[in-house]
Structures are given as C-alpha cells and as structure tokens.
Tab-separated table of C-alpha atoms and ligand atoms in Angstrom:
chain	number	residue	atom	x	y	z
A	263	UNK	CA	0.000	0.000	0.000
A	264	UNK	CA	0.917	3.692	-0.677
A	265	UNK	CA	1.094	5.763	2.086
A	266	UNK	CA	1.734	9.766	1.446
A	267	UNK	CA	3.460	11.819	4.522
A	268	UNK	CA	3.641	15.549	4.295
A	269	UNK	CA	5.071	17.320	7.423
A	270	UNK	CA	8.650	15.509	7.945
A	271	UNK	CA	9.841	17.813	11.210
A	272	UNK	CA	10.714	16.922	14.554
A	273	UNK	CA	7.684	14.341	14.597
A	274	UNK	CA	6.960	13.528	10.751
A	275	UNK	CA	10.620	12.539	10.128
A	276	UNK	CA	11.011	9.353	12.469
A	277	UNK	CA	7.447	8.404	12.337
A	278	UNK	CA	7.405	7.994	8.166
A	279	UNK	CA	10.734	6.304	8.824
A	280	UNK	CA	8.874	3.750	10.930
A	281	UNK	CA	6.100	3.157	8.185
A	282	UNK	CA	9.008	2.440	5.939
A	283	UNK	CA	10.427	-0.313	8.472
A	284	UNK	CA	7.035	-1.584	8.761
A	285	UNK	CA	7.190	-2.165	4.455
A	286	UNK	CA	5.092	0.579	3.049
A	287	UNK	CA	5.799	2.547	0.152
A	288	UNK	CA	5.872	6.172	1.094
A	289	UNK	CA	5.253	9.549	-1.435
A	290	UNK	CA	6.212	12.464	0.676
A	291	UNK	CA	7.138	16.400	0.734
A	292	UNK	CA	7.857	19.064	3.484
A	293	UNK	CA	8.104	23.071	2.846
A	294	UNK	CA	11.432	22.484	3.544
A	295	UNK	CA	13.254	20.273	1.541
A	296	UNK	CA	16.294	19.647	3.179
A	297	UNK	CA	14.068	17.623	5.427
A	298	UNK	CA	13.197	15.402	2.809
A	299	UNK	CA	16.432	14.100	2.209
A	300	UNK	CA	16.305	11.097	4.703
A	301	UNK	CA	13.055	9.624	3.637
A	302	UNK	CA	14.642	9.474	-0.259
A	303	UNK	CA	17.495	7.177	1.169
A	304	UNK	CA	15.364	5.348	2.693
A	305	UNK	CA	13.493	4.776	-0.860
A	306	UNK	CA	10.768	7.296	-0.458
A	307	UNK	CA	9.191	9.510	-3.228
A	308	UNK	CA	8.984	13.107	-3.506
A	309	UNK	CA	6.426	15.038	-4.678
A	310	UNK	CA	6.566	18.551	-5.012
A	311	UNK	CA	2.520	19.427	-3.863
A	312	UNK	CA	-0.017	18.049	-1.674
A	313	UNK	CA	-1.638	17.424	-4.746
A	314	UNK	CA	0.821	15.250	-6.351
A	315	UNK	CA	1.206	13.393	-2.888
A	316	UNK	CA	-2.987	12.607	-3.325
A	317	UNK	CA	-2.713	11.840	-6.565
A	318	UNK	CA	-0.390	8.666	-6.329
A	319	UNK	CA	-1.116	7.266	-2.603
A	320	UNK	CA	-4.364	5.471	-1.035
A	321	UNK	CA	-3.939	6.589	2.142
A	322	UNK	CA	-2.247	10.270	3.164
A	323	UNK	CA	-0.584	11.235	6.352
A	324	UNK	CA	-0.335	15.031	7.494
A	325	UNK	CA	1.778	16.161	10.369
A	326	UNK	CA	2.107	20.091	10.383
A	327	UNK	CA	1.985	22.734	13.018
A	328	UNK	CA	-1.825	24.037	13.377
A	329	UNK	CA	-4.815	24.135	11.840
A	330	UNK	CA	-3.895	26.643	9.252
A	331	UNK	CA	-1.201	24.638	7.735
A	332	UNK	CA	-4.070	21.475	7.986
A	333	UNK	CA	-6.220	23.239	5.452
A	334	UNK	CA	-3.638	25.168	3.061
A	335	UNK	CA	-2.533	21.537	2.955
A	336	UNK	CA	-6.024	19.732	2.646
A	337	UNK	CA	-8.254	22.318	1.079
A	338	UNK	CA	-5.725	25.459	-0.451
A	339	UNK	CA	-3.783	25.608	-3.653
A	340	UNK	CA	-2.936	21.841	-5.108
A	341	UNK	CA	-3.887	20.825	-2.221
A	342	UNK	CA	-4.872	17.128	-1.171
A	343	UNK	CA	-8.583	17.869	-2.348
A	344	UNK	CA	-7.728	18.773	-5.607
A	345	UNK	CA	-5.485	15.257	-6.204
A	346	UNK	CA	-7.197	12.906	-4.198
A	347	UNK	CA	-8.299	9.190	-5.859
A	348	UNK	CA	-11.762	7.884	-5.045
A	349	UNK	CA	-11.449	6.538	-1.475
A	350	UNK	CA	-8.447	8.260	-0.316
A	351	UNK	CA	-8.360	8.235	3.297
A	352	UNK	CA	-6.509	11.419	5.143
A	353	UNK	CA	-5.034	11.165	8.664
A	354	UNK	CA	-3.994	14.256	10.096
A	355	UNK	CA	-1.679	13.410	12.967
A	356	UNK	CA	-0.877	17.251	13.804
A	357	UNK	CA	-2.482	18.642	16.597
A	358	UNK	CA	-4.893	21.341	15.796
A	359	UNK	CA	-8.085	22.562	16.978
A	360	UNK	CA	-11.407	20.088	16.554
A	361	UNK	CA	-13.251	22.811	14.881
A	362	UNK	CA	-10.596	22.994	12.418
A	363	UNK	CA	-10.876	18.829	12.255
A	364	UNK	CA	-14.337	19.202	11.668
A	365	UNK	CA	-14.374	21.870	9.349
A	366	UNK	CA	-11.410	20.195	7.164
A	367	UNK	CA	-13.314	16.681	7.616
A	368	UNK	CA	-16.803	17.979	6.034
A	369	UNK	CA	-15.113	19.792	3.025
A	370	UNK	CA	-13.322	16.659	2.481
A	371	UNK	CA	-16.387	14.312	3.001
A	372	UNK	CA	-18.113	16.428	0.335
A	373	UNK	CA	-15.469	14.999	-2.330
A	374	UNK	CA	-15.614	11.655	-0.953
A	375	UNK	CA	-12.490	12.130	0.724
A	376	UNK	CA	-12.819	10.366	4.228
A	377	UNK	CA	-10.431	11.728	7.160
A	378	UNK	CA	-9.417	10.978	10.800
A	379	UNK	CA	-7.751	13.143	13.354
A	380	UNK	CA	-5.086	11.340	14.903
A	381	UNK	CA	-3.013	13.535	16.796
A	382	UNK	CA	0.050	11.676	19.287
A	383	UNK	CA	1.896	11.939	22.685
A	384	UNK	CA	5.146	11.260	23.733
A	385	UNK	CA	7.554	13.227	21.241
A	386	UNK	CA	10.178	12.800	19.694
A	387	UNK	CA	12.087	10.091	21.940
A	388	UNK	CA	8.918	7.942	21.370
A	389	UNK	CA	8.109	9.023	17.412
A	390	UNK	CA	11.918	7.716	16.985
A	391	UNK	CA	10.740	4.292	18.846
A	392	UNK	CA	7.802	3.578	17.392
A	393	UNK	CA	5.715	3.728	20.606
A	394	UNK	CA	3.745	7.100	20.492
A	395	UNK	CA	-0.055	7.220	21.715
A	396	UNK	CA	-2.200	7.613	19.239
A	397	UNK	CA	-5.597	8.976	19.926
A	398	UNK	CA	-8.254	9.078	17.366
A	399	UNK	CA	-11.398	10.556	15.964
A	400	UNK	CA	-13.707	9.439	12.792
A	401	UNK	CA	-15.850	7.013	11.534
A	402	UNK	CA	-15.175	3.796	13.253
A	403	UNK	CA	-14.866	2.001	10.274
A	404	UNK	CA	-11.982	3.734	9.108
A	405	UNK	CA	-10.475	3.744	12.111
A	406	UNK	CA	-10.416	-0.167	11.960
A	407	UNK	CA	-9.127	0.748	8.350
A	408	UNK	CA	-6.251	2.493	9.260
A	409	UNK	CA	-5.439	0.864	12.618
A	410	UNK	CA	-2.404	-1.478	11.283
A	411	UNK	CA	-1.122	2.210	9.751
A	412	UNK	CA	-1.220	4.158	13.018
A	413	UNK	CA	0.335	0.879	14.673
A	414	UNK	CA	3.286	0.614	12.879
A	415	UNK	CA	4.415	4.344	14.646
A	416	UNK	CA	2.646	4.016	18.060
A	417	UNK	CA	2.631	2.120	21.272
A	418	UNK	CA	-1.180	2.329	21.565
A	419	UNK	CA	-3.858	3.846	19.716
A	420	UNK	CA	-7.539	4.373	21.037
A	421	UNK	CA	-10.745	5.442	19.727
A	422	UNK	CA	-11.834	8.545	21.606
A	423	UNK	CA	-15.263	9.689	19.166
A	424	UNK	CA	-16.171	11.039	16.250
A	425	UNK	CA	-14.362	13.427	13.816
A	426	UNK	CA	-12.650	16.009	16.873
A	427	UNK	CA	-12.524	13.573	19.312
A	428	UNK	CA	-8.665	12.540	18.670
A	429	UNK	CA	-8.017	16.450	18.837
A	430	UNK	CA	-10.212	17.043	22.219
A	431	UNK	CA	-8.107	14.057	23.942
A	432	UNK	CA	-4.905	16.078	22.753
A	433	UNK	CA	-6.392	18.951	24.817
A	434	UNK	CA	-6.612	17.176	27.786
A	435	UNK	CA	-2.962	15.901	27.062
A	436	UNK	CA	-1.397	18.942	26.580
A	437	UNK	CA	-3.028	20.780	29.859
A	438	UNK	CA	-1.837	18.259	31.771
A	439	UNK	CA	1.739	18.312	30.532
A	440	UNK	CA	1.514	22.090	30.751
A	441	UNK	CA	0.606	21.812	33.997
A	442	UNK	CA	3.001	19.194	35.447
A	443	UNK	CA	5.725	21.018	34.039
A	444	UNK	CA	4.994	24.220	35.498
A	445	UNK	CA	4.281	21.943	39.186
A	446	UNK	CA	7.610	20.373	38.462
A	447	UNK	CA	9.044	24.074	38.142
A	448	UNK	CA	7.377	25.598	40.742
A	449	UNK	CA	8.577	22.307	43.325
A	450	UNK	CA	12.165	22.552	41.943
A	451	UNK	CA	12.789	26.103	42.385
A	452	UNK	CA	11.355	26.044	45.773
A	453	UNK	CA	13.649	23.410	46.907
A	454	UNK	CA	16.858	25.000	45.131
A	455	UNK	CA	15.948	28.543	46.957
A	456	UNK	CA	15.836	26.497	50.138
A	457	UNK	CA	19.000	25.543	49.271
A	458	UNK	CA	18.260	21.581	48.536
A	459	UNK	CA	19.950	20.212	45.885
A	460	UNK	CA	16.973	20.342	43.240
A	461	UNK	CA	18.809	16.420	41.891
A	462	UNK	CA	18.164	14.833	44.783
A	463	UNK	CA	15.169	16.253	45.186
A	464	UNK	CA	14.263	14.279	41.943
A	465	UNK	CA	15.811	11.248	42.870
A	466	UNK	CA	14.314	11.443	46.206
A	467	UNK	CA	10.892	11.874	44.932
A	468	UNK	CA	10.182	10.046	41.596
A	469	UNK	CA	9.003	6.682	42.877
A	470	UNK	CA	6.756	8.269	44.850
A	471	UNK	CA	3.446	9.815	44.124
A	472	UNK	CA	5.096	12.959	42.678
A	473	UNK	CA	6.620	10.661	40.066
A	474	UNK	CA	5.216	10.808	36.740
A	475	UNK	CA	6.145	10.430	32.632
A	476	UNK	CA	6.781	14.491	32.138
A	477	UNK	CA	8.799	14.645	35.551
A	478	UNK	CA	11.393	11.968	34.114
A	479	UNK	CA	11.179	13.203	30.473
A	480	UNK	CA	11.441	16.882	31.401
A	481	UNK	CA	13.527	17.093	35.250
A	482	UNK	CA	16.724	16.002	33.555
A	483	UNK	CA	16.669	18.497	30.723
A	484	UNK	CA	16.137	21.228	33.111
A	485	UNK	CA	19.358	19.662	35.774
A	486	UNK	CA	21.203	19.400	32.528
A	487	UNK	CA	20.371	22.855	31.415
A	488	UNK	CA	19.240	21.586	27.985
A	489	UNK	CA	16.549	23.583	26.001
A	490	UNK	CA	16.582	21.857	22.730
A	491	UNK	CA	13.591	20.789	21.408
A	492	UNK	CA	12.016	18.053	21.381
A	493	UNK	CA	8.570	20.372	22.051
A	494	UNK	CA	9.043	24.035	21.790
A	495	UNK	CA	7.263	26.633	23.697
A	496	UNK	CA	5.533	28.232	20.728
A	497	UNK	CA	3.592	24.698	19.847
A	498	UNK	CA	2.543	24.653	23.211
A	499	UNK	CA	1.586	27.850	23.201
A	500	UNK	CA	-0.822	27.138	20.155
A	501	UNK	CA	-2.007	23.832	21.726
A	502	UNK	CA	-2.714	25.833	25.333
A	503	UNK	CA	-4.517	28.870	22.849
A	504	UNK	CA	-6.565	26.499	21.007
A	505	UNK	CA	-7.631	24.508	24.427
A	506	UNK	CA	-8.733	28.024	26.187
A	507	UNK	CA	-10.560	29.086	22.407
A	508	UNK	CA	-12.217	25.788	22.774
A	509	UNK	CA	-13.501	25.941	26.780
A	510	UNK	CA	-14.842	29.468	25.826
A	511	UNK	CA	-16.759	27.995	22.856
A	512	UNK	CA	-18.323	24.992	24.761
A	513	UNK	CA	-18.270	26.921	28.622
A	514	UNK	CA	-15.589	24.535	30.102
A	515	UNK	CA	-13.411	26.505	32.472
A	516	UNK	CA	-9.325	26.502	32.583
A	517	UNK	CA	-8.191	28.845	34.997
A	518	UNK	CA	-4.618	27.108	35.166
A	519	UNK	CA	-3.931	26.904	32.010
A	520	UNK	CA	-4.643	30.287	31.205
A	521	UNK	CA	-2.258	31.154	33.697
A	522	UNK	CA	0.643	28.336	32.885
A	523	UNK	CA	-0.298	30.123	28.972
A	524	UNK	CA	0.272	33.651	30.470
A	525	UNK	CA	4.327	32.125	31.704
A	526	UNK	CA	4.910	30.398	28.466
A	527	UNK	CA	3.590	33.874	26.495
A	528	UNK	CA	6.291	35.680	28.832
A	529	UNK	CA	9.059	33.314	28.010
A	530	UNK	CA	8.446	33.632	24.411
A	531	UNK	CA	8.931	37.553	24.485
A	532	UNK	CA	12.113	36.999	26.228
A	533	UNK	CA	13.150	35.093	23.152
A	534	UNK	CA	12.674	31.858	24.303
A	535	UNK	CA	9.744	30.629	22.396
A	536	UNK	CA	11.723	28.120	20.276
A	537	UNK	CA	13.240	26.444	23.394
A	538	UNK	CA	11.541	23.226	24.639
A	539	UNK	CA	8.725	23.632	26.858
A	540	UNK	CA	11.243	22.069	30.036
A	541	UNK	CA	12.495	25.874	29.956
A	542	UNK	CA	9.232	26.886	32.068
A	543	UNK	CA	11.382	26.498	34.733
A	544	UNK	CA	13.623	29.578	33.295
A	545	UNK	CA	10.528	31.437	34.533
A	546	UNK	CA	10.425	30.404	37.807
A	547	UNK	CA	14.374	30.986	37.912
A	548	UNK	CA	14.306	34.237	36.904
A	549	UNK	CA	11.907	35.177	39.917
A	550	UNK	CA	13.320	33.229	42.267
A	551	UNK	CA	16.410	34.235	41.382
A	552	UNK	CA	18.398	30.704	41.145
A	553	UNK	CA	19.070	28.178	38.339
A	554	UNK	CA	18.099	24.780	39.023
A	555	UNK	CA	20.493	22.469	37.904
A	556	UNK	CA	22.952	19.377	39.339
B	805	LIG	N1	7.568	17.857	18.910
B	805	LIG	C1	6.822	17.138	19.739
B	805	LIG	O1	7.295	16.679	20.810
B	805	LIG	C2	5.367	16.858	19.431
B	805	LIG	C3	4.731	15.834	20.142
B	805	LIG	C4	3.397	15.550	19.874
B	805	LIG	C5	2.703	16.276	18.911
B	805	LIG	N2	3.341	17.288	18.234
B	805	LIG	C6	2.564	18.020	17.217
B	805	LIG	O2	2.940	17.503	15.944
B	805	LIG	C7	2.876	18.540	14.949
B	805	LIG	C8	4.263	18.685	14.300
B	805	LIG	O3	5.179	19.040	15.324
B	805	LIG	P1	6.763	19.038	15.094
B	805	LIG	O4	7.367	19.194	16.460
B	805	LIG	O5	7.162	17.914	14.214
B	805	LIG	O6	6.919	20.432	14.339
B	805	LIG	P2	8.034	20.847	13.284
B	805	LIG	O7	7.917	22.321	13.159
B	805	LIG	O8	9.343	20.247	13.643
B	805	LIG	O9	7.535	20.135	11.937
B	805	LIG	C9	6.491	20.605	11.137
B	805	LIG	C10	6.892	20.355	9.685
B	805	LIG	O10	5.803	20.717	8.843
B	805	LIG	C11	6.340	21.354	7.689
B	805	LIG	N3	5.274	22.168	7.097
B	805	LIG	C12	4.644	23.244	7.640
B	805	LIG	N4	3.697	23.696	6.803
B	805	LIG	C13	3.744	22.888	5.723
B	805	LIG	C14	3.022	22.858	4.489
B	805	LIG	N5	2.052	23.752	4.243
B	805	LIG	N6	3.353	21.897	3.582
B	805	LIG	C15	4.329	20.997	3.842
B	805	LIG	N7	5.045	20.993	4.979
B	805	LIG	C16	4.750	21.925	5.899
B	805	LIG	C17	7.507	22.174	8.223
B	805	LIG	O11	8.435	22.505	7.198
B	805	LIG	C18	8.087	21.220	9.265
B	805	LIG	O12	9.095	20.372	8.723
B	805	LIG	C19	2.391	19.797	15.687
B	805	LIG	O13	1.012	19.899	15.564
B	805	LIG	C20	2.796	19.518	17.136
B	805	LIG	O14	2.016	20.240	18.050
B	805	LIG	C21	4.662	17.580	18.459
B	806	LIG	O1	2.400	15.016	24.645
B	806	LIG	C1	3.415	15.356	24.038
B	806	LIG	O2	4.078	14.607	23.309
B	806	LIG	C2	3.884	16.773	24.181
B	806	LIG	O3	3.072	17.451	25.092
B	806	LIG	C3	3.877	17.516	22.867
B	806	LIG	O4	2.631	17.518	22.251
C-alpha cells in the first residue's frame, strides 16, 4: 500500500521512517526540503505538492503545526482535495483545533475524501521508537481501516469519538503536561531557593506519588540545562490557545492553564519561544532568582 506523509519535522521525520520499516511505500514532501532528504534514502518519493502526494497514494498522512497549515494543505492551492483518488483516506496526525478537524473533515467528506484526526503523545524520543499514543477521531470504520497504519508508529492507539474527538483528547494531554511542568518548576525552584539540591530532590521523589512520565522526560533536561527541542514553547503555546478558544466555545473553564499560557507567552517575548517547553522552569528561575540544575 501507498502511504503519502507531508510534514517531515521533529515528529513527521522518524514516524514515516517507521512506516518504511514496517514495508510501506511512502510519497512524501515538506516546505522544507532539506528535510526530505532522509526519507529518499530510505526509498521514499517526492512530490513537489499536496496534490501530487494525493494523486499517487491510497492513504495520506499530514503532520504540520496548526490548523492553518491542515487546510492550506487539505483544502488550499494543489492541495490534497484537488489530487485525491476515489477513497483516499486522510489522517492528520498534527495537533490542531477540533473545529478545524471538523471543518477540514466535512469539506473533504463532500469529495468523498474520508479523514481521521489522529493527533500523538510522547515526542520525539517515542516518534523515533515507534511507541507514540495515538488517539483518534472518525468514523469507526476507518479507524479499523487504518489501525495497522497508526500501529506501525505508536505504542497504543484508542478510539476517543467522532471526527474532533482525537483532537479534544490532545487537549486534555497537553493541559496536563503544561501543567506538570509548570508543578515540576514551581517544586524545583522552591527546593533549590531552600537551598536543597533540586537532583536529589528528583531522585528522592520520583518513585513516589510525585513521580510521573513528564517529571522523568522533562527534570533532567532542566538539571542538565538543555533547552533543545524536542517540544518548543511556541507549539505549546498554540495547543494551550486552542484549548482556552475551545472551553470558551463549549463553557468549560481553565483557569490554570490560562495562567501556565500567560508564563509560556512571557518566556516567548524573552526570546525563548523556540526552546523546549522544560524551559518553564527559566521562569520560575528568573523570579526566584536561582538556576536549578545538578
Ligand atoms: N515535537 C513534539 O514533541 C510533538 C509531540 C506531539 C505532537 N506534536 C505536534 O505535531 C505537529 C508537528 O510538530 P513538530 O514538532 O514535528 O513540528 P516541526 O515544526 O518540527 O515540523 C512541522 C513540519 O511541517 C512542515 N510544514 C509546515 N507547513 C507545511 C506545508 N504547508 N506543507 C508541507 N510541509 C509543511 C515544516 O516545514 C516542518 O518540517 C504539531 O502539531 C505539534 O504540536 C509535536
Ligand atoms: O504530549 C506530548 O508529546 C507533548 O506534550 C507535545 O505535544
């Protein structure tokens, strides 16, 4: 089968590399084209518009920043709509906002285009090892469709709803990463200030209920004073915006994460909005005054 992949960045790259381990046949393109380069020596095609990537593939992948980029890709300019075969199937695995899902999914659907959204969790350690969680909305049927796909990249991947669904679960992921980093922060600058080495504070505490996935993924960076991303501040900043946009449109209410969004807005004036989102703690140092580190 013919799988297309457009979006080939920090996430795209080692998850099309994985559904070329798992034997498929993959058409892709980026903007950038130096990021193409890896997928061709791995036997990949290029194609130089969405278009092109629809017209030769039975099944297309998109991985981009936001929603805009979903629908220049899906609905703009030689875009996927204007290419696709009878039957094509699109899974957008970028996290955007479900109205955006929903509004891409129905212009589709009107050309007989079917679609999921499918965005993931665990960057880019776990898009390099195949063992990202996958969380999905759509049709059922497709789902069951495309499950093998979405398997060959992911740990698990679960059914959440209909079309939106995969991109409300995201949400809920990225509040609570948001959040735990900033706790994580917040905890690690209060014990440095104290005067407690903030390592052993880690060591001391992560078997215990404090423990948790973002404090092992994210605690070291910070000791180790390294920023690069992995998950930079400005795509959490979009994921945090479109979460708020979508609790004012439904009347859910997210007083922390309007207020973890108002740090991570601050950071990104200072410059640091292409950092990874571990450098929340750079907030917390620069009002406490320390740096938290081994
Ligand atoms: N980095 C992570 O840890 C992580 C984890 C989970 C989910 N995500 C989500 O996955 C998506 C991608 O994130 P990323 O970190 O890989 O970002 P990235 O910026 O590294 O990659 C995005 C890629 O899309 C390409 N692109 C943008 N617009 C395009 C267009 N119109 N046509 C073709 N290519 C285009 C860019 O050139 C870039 O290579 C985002 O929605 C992000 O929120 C990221
Ligand atoms: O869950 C994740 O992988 C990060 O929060 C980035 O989306």
């Amino acid at each position: 089968m013919k799988i297309g992949f457009i979006g080939l960045g920090i996430m795209g790259k080692p998850m099309s590399k994985n559904l070329v381990k798992a034997g498929y046949s993959l058409v892709v393109r980026d903007h950038n084209v130096s990021n193409e380069a890896e997928l061709v020596e791995l036997g990949a095609i290029v194609a130089k518009t969405p278009k092109e990537v629809a017209e030769q593939v039975d099944v297309l992948i998109t991985m981009v920043p936001n929603s805009p980029q979903v629908k220049e890709v899906c609905l703009g300019a030689n875009g996927i709509i204007e290419g696709a075969k009878p039957g094509l199937i699109v899974i957008d695995m970028s996290s955007i906002a479900p109205l955006a899902s929903r509004e891409v999914h129905d212009a589709l659907a009107a050309k007989g285009i079917k679609m999921l959204d499918a965005p993931v969790s665990g960057g880019e350690p776990k898009a390099i090892e195949g063992t990202l969680s996958v969380m999905v909305g759509g049709d059922k049927a497709v789902f069951d469709q495309c499950y093998d796909i979405m398997k060959a990249m992911a740990g698990s991947v679960v059914h959440t709803g209909d079309i939106g669904a995969g991109n409300v679960t995201k949400l809920a992921n990225q509040v609570i990463v948001a959040l735990n980093i900033a706790a994580m922060s917040e905890a690690l600058s209060l014990a440095t200030k104290a005067g407690v080495n903030p390592e052993l504070v880690y060591q001391a505490i992560r078997g215990g209920l404090a423990g948790s996935t973002v404090l092992d993924a994210k605690a070291p960076m910070v000791l180790d004073r390294n920023f690069k991303p992995g998950f930079r501040i400005d795509l959490h900043i979009k994921d945090l915006a479109n979460a708020l946009d979508t609790s004012h449109e439904i009347g859910a209410h997210l007083p922390l994460t309007a207020a973890v969004m108002e740090m991570m807005q601050t950071l990104k004036v200072d410059g640091q909005g292409t950092s990874d989102h571990s450098a929340l703690a750079c907030y917390y140092e620069k009002l406490a005054k320390v740096e938290i580190t081994r």
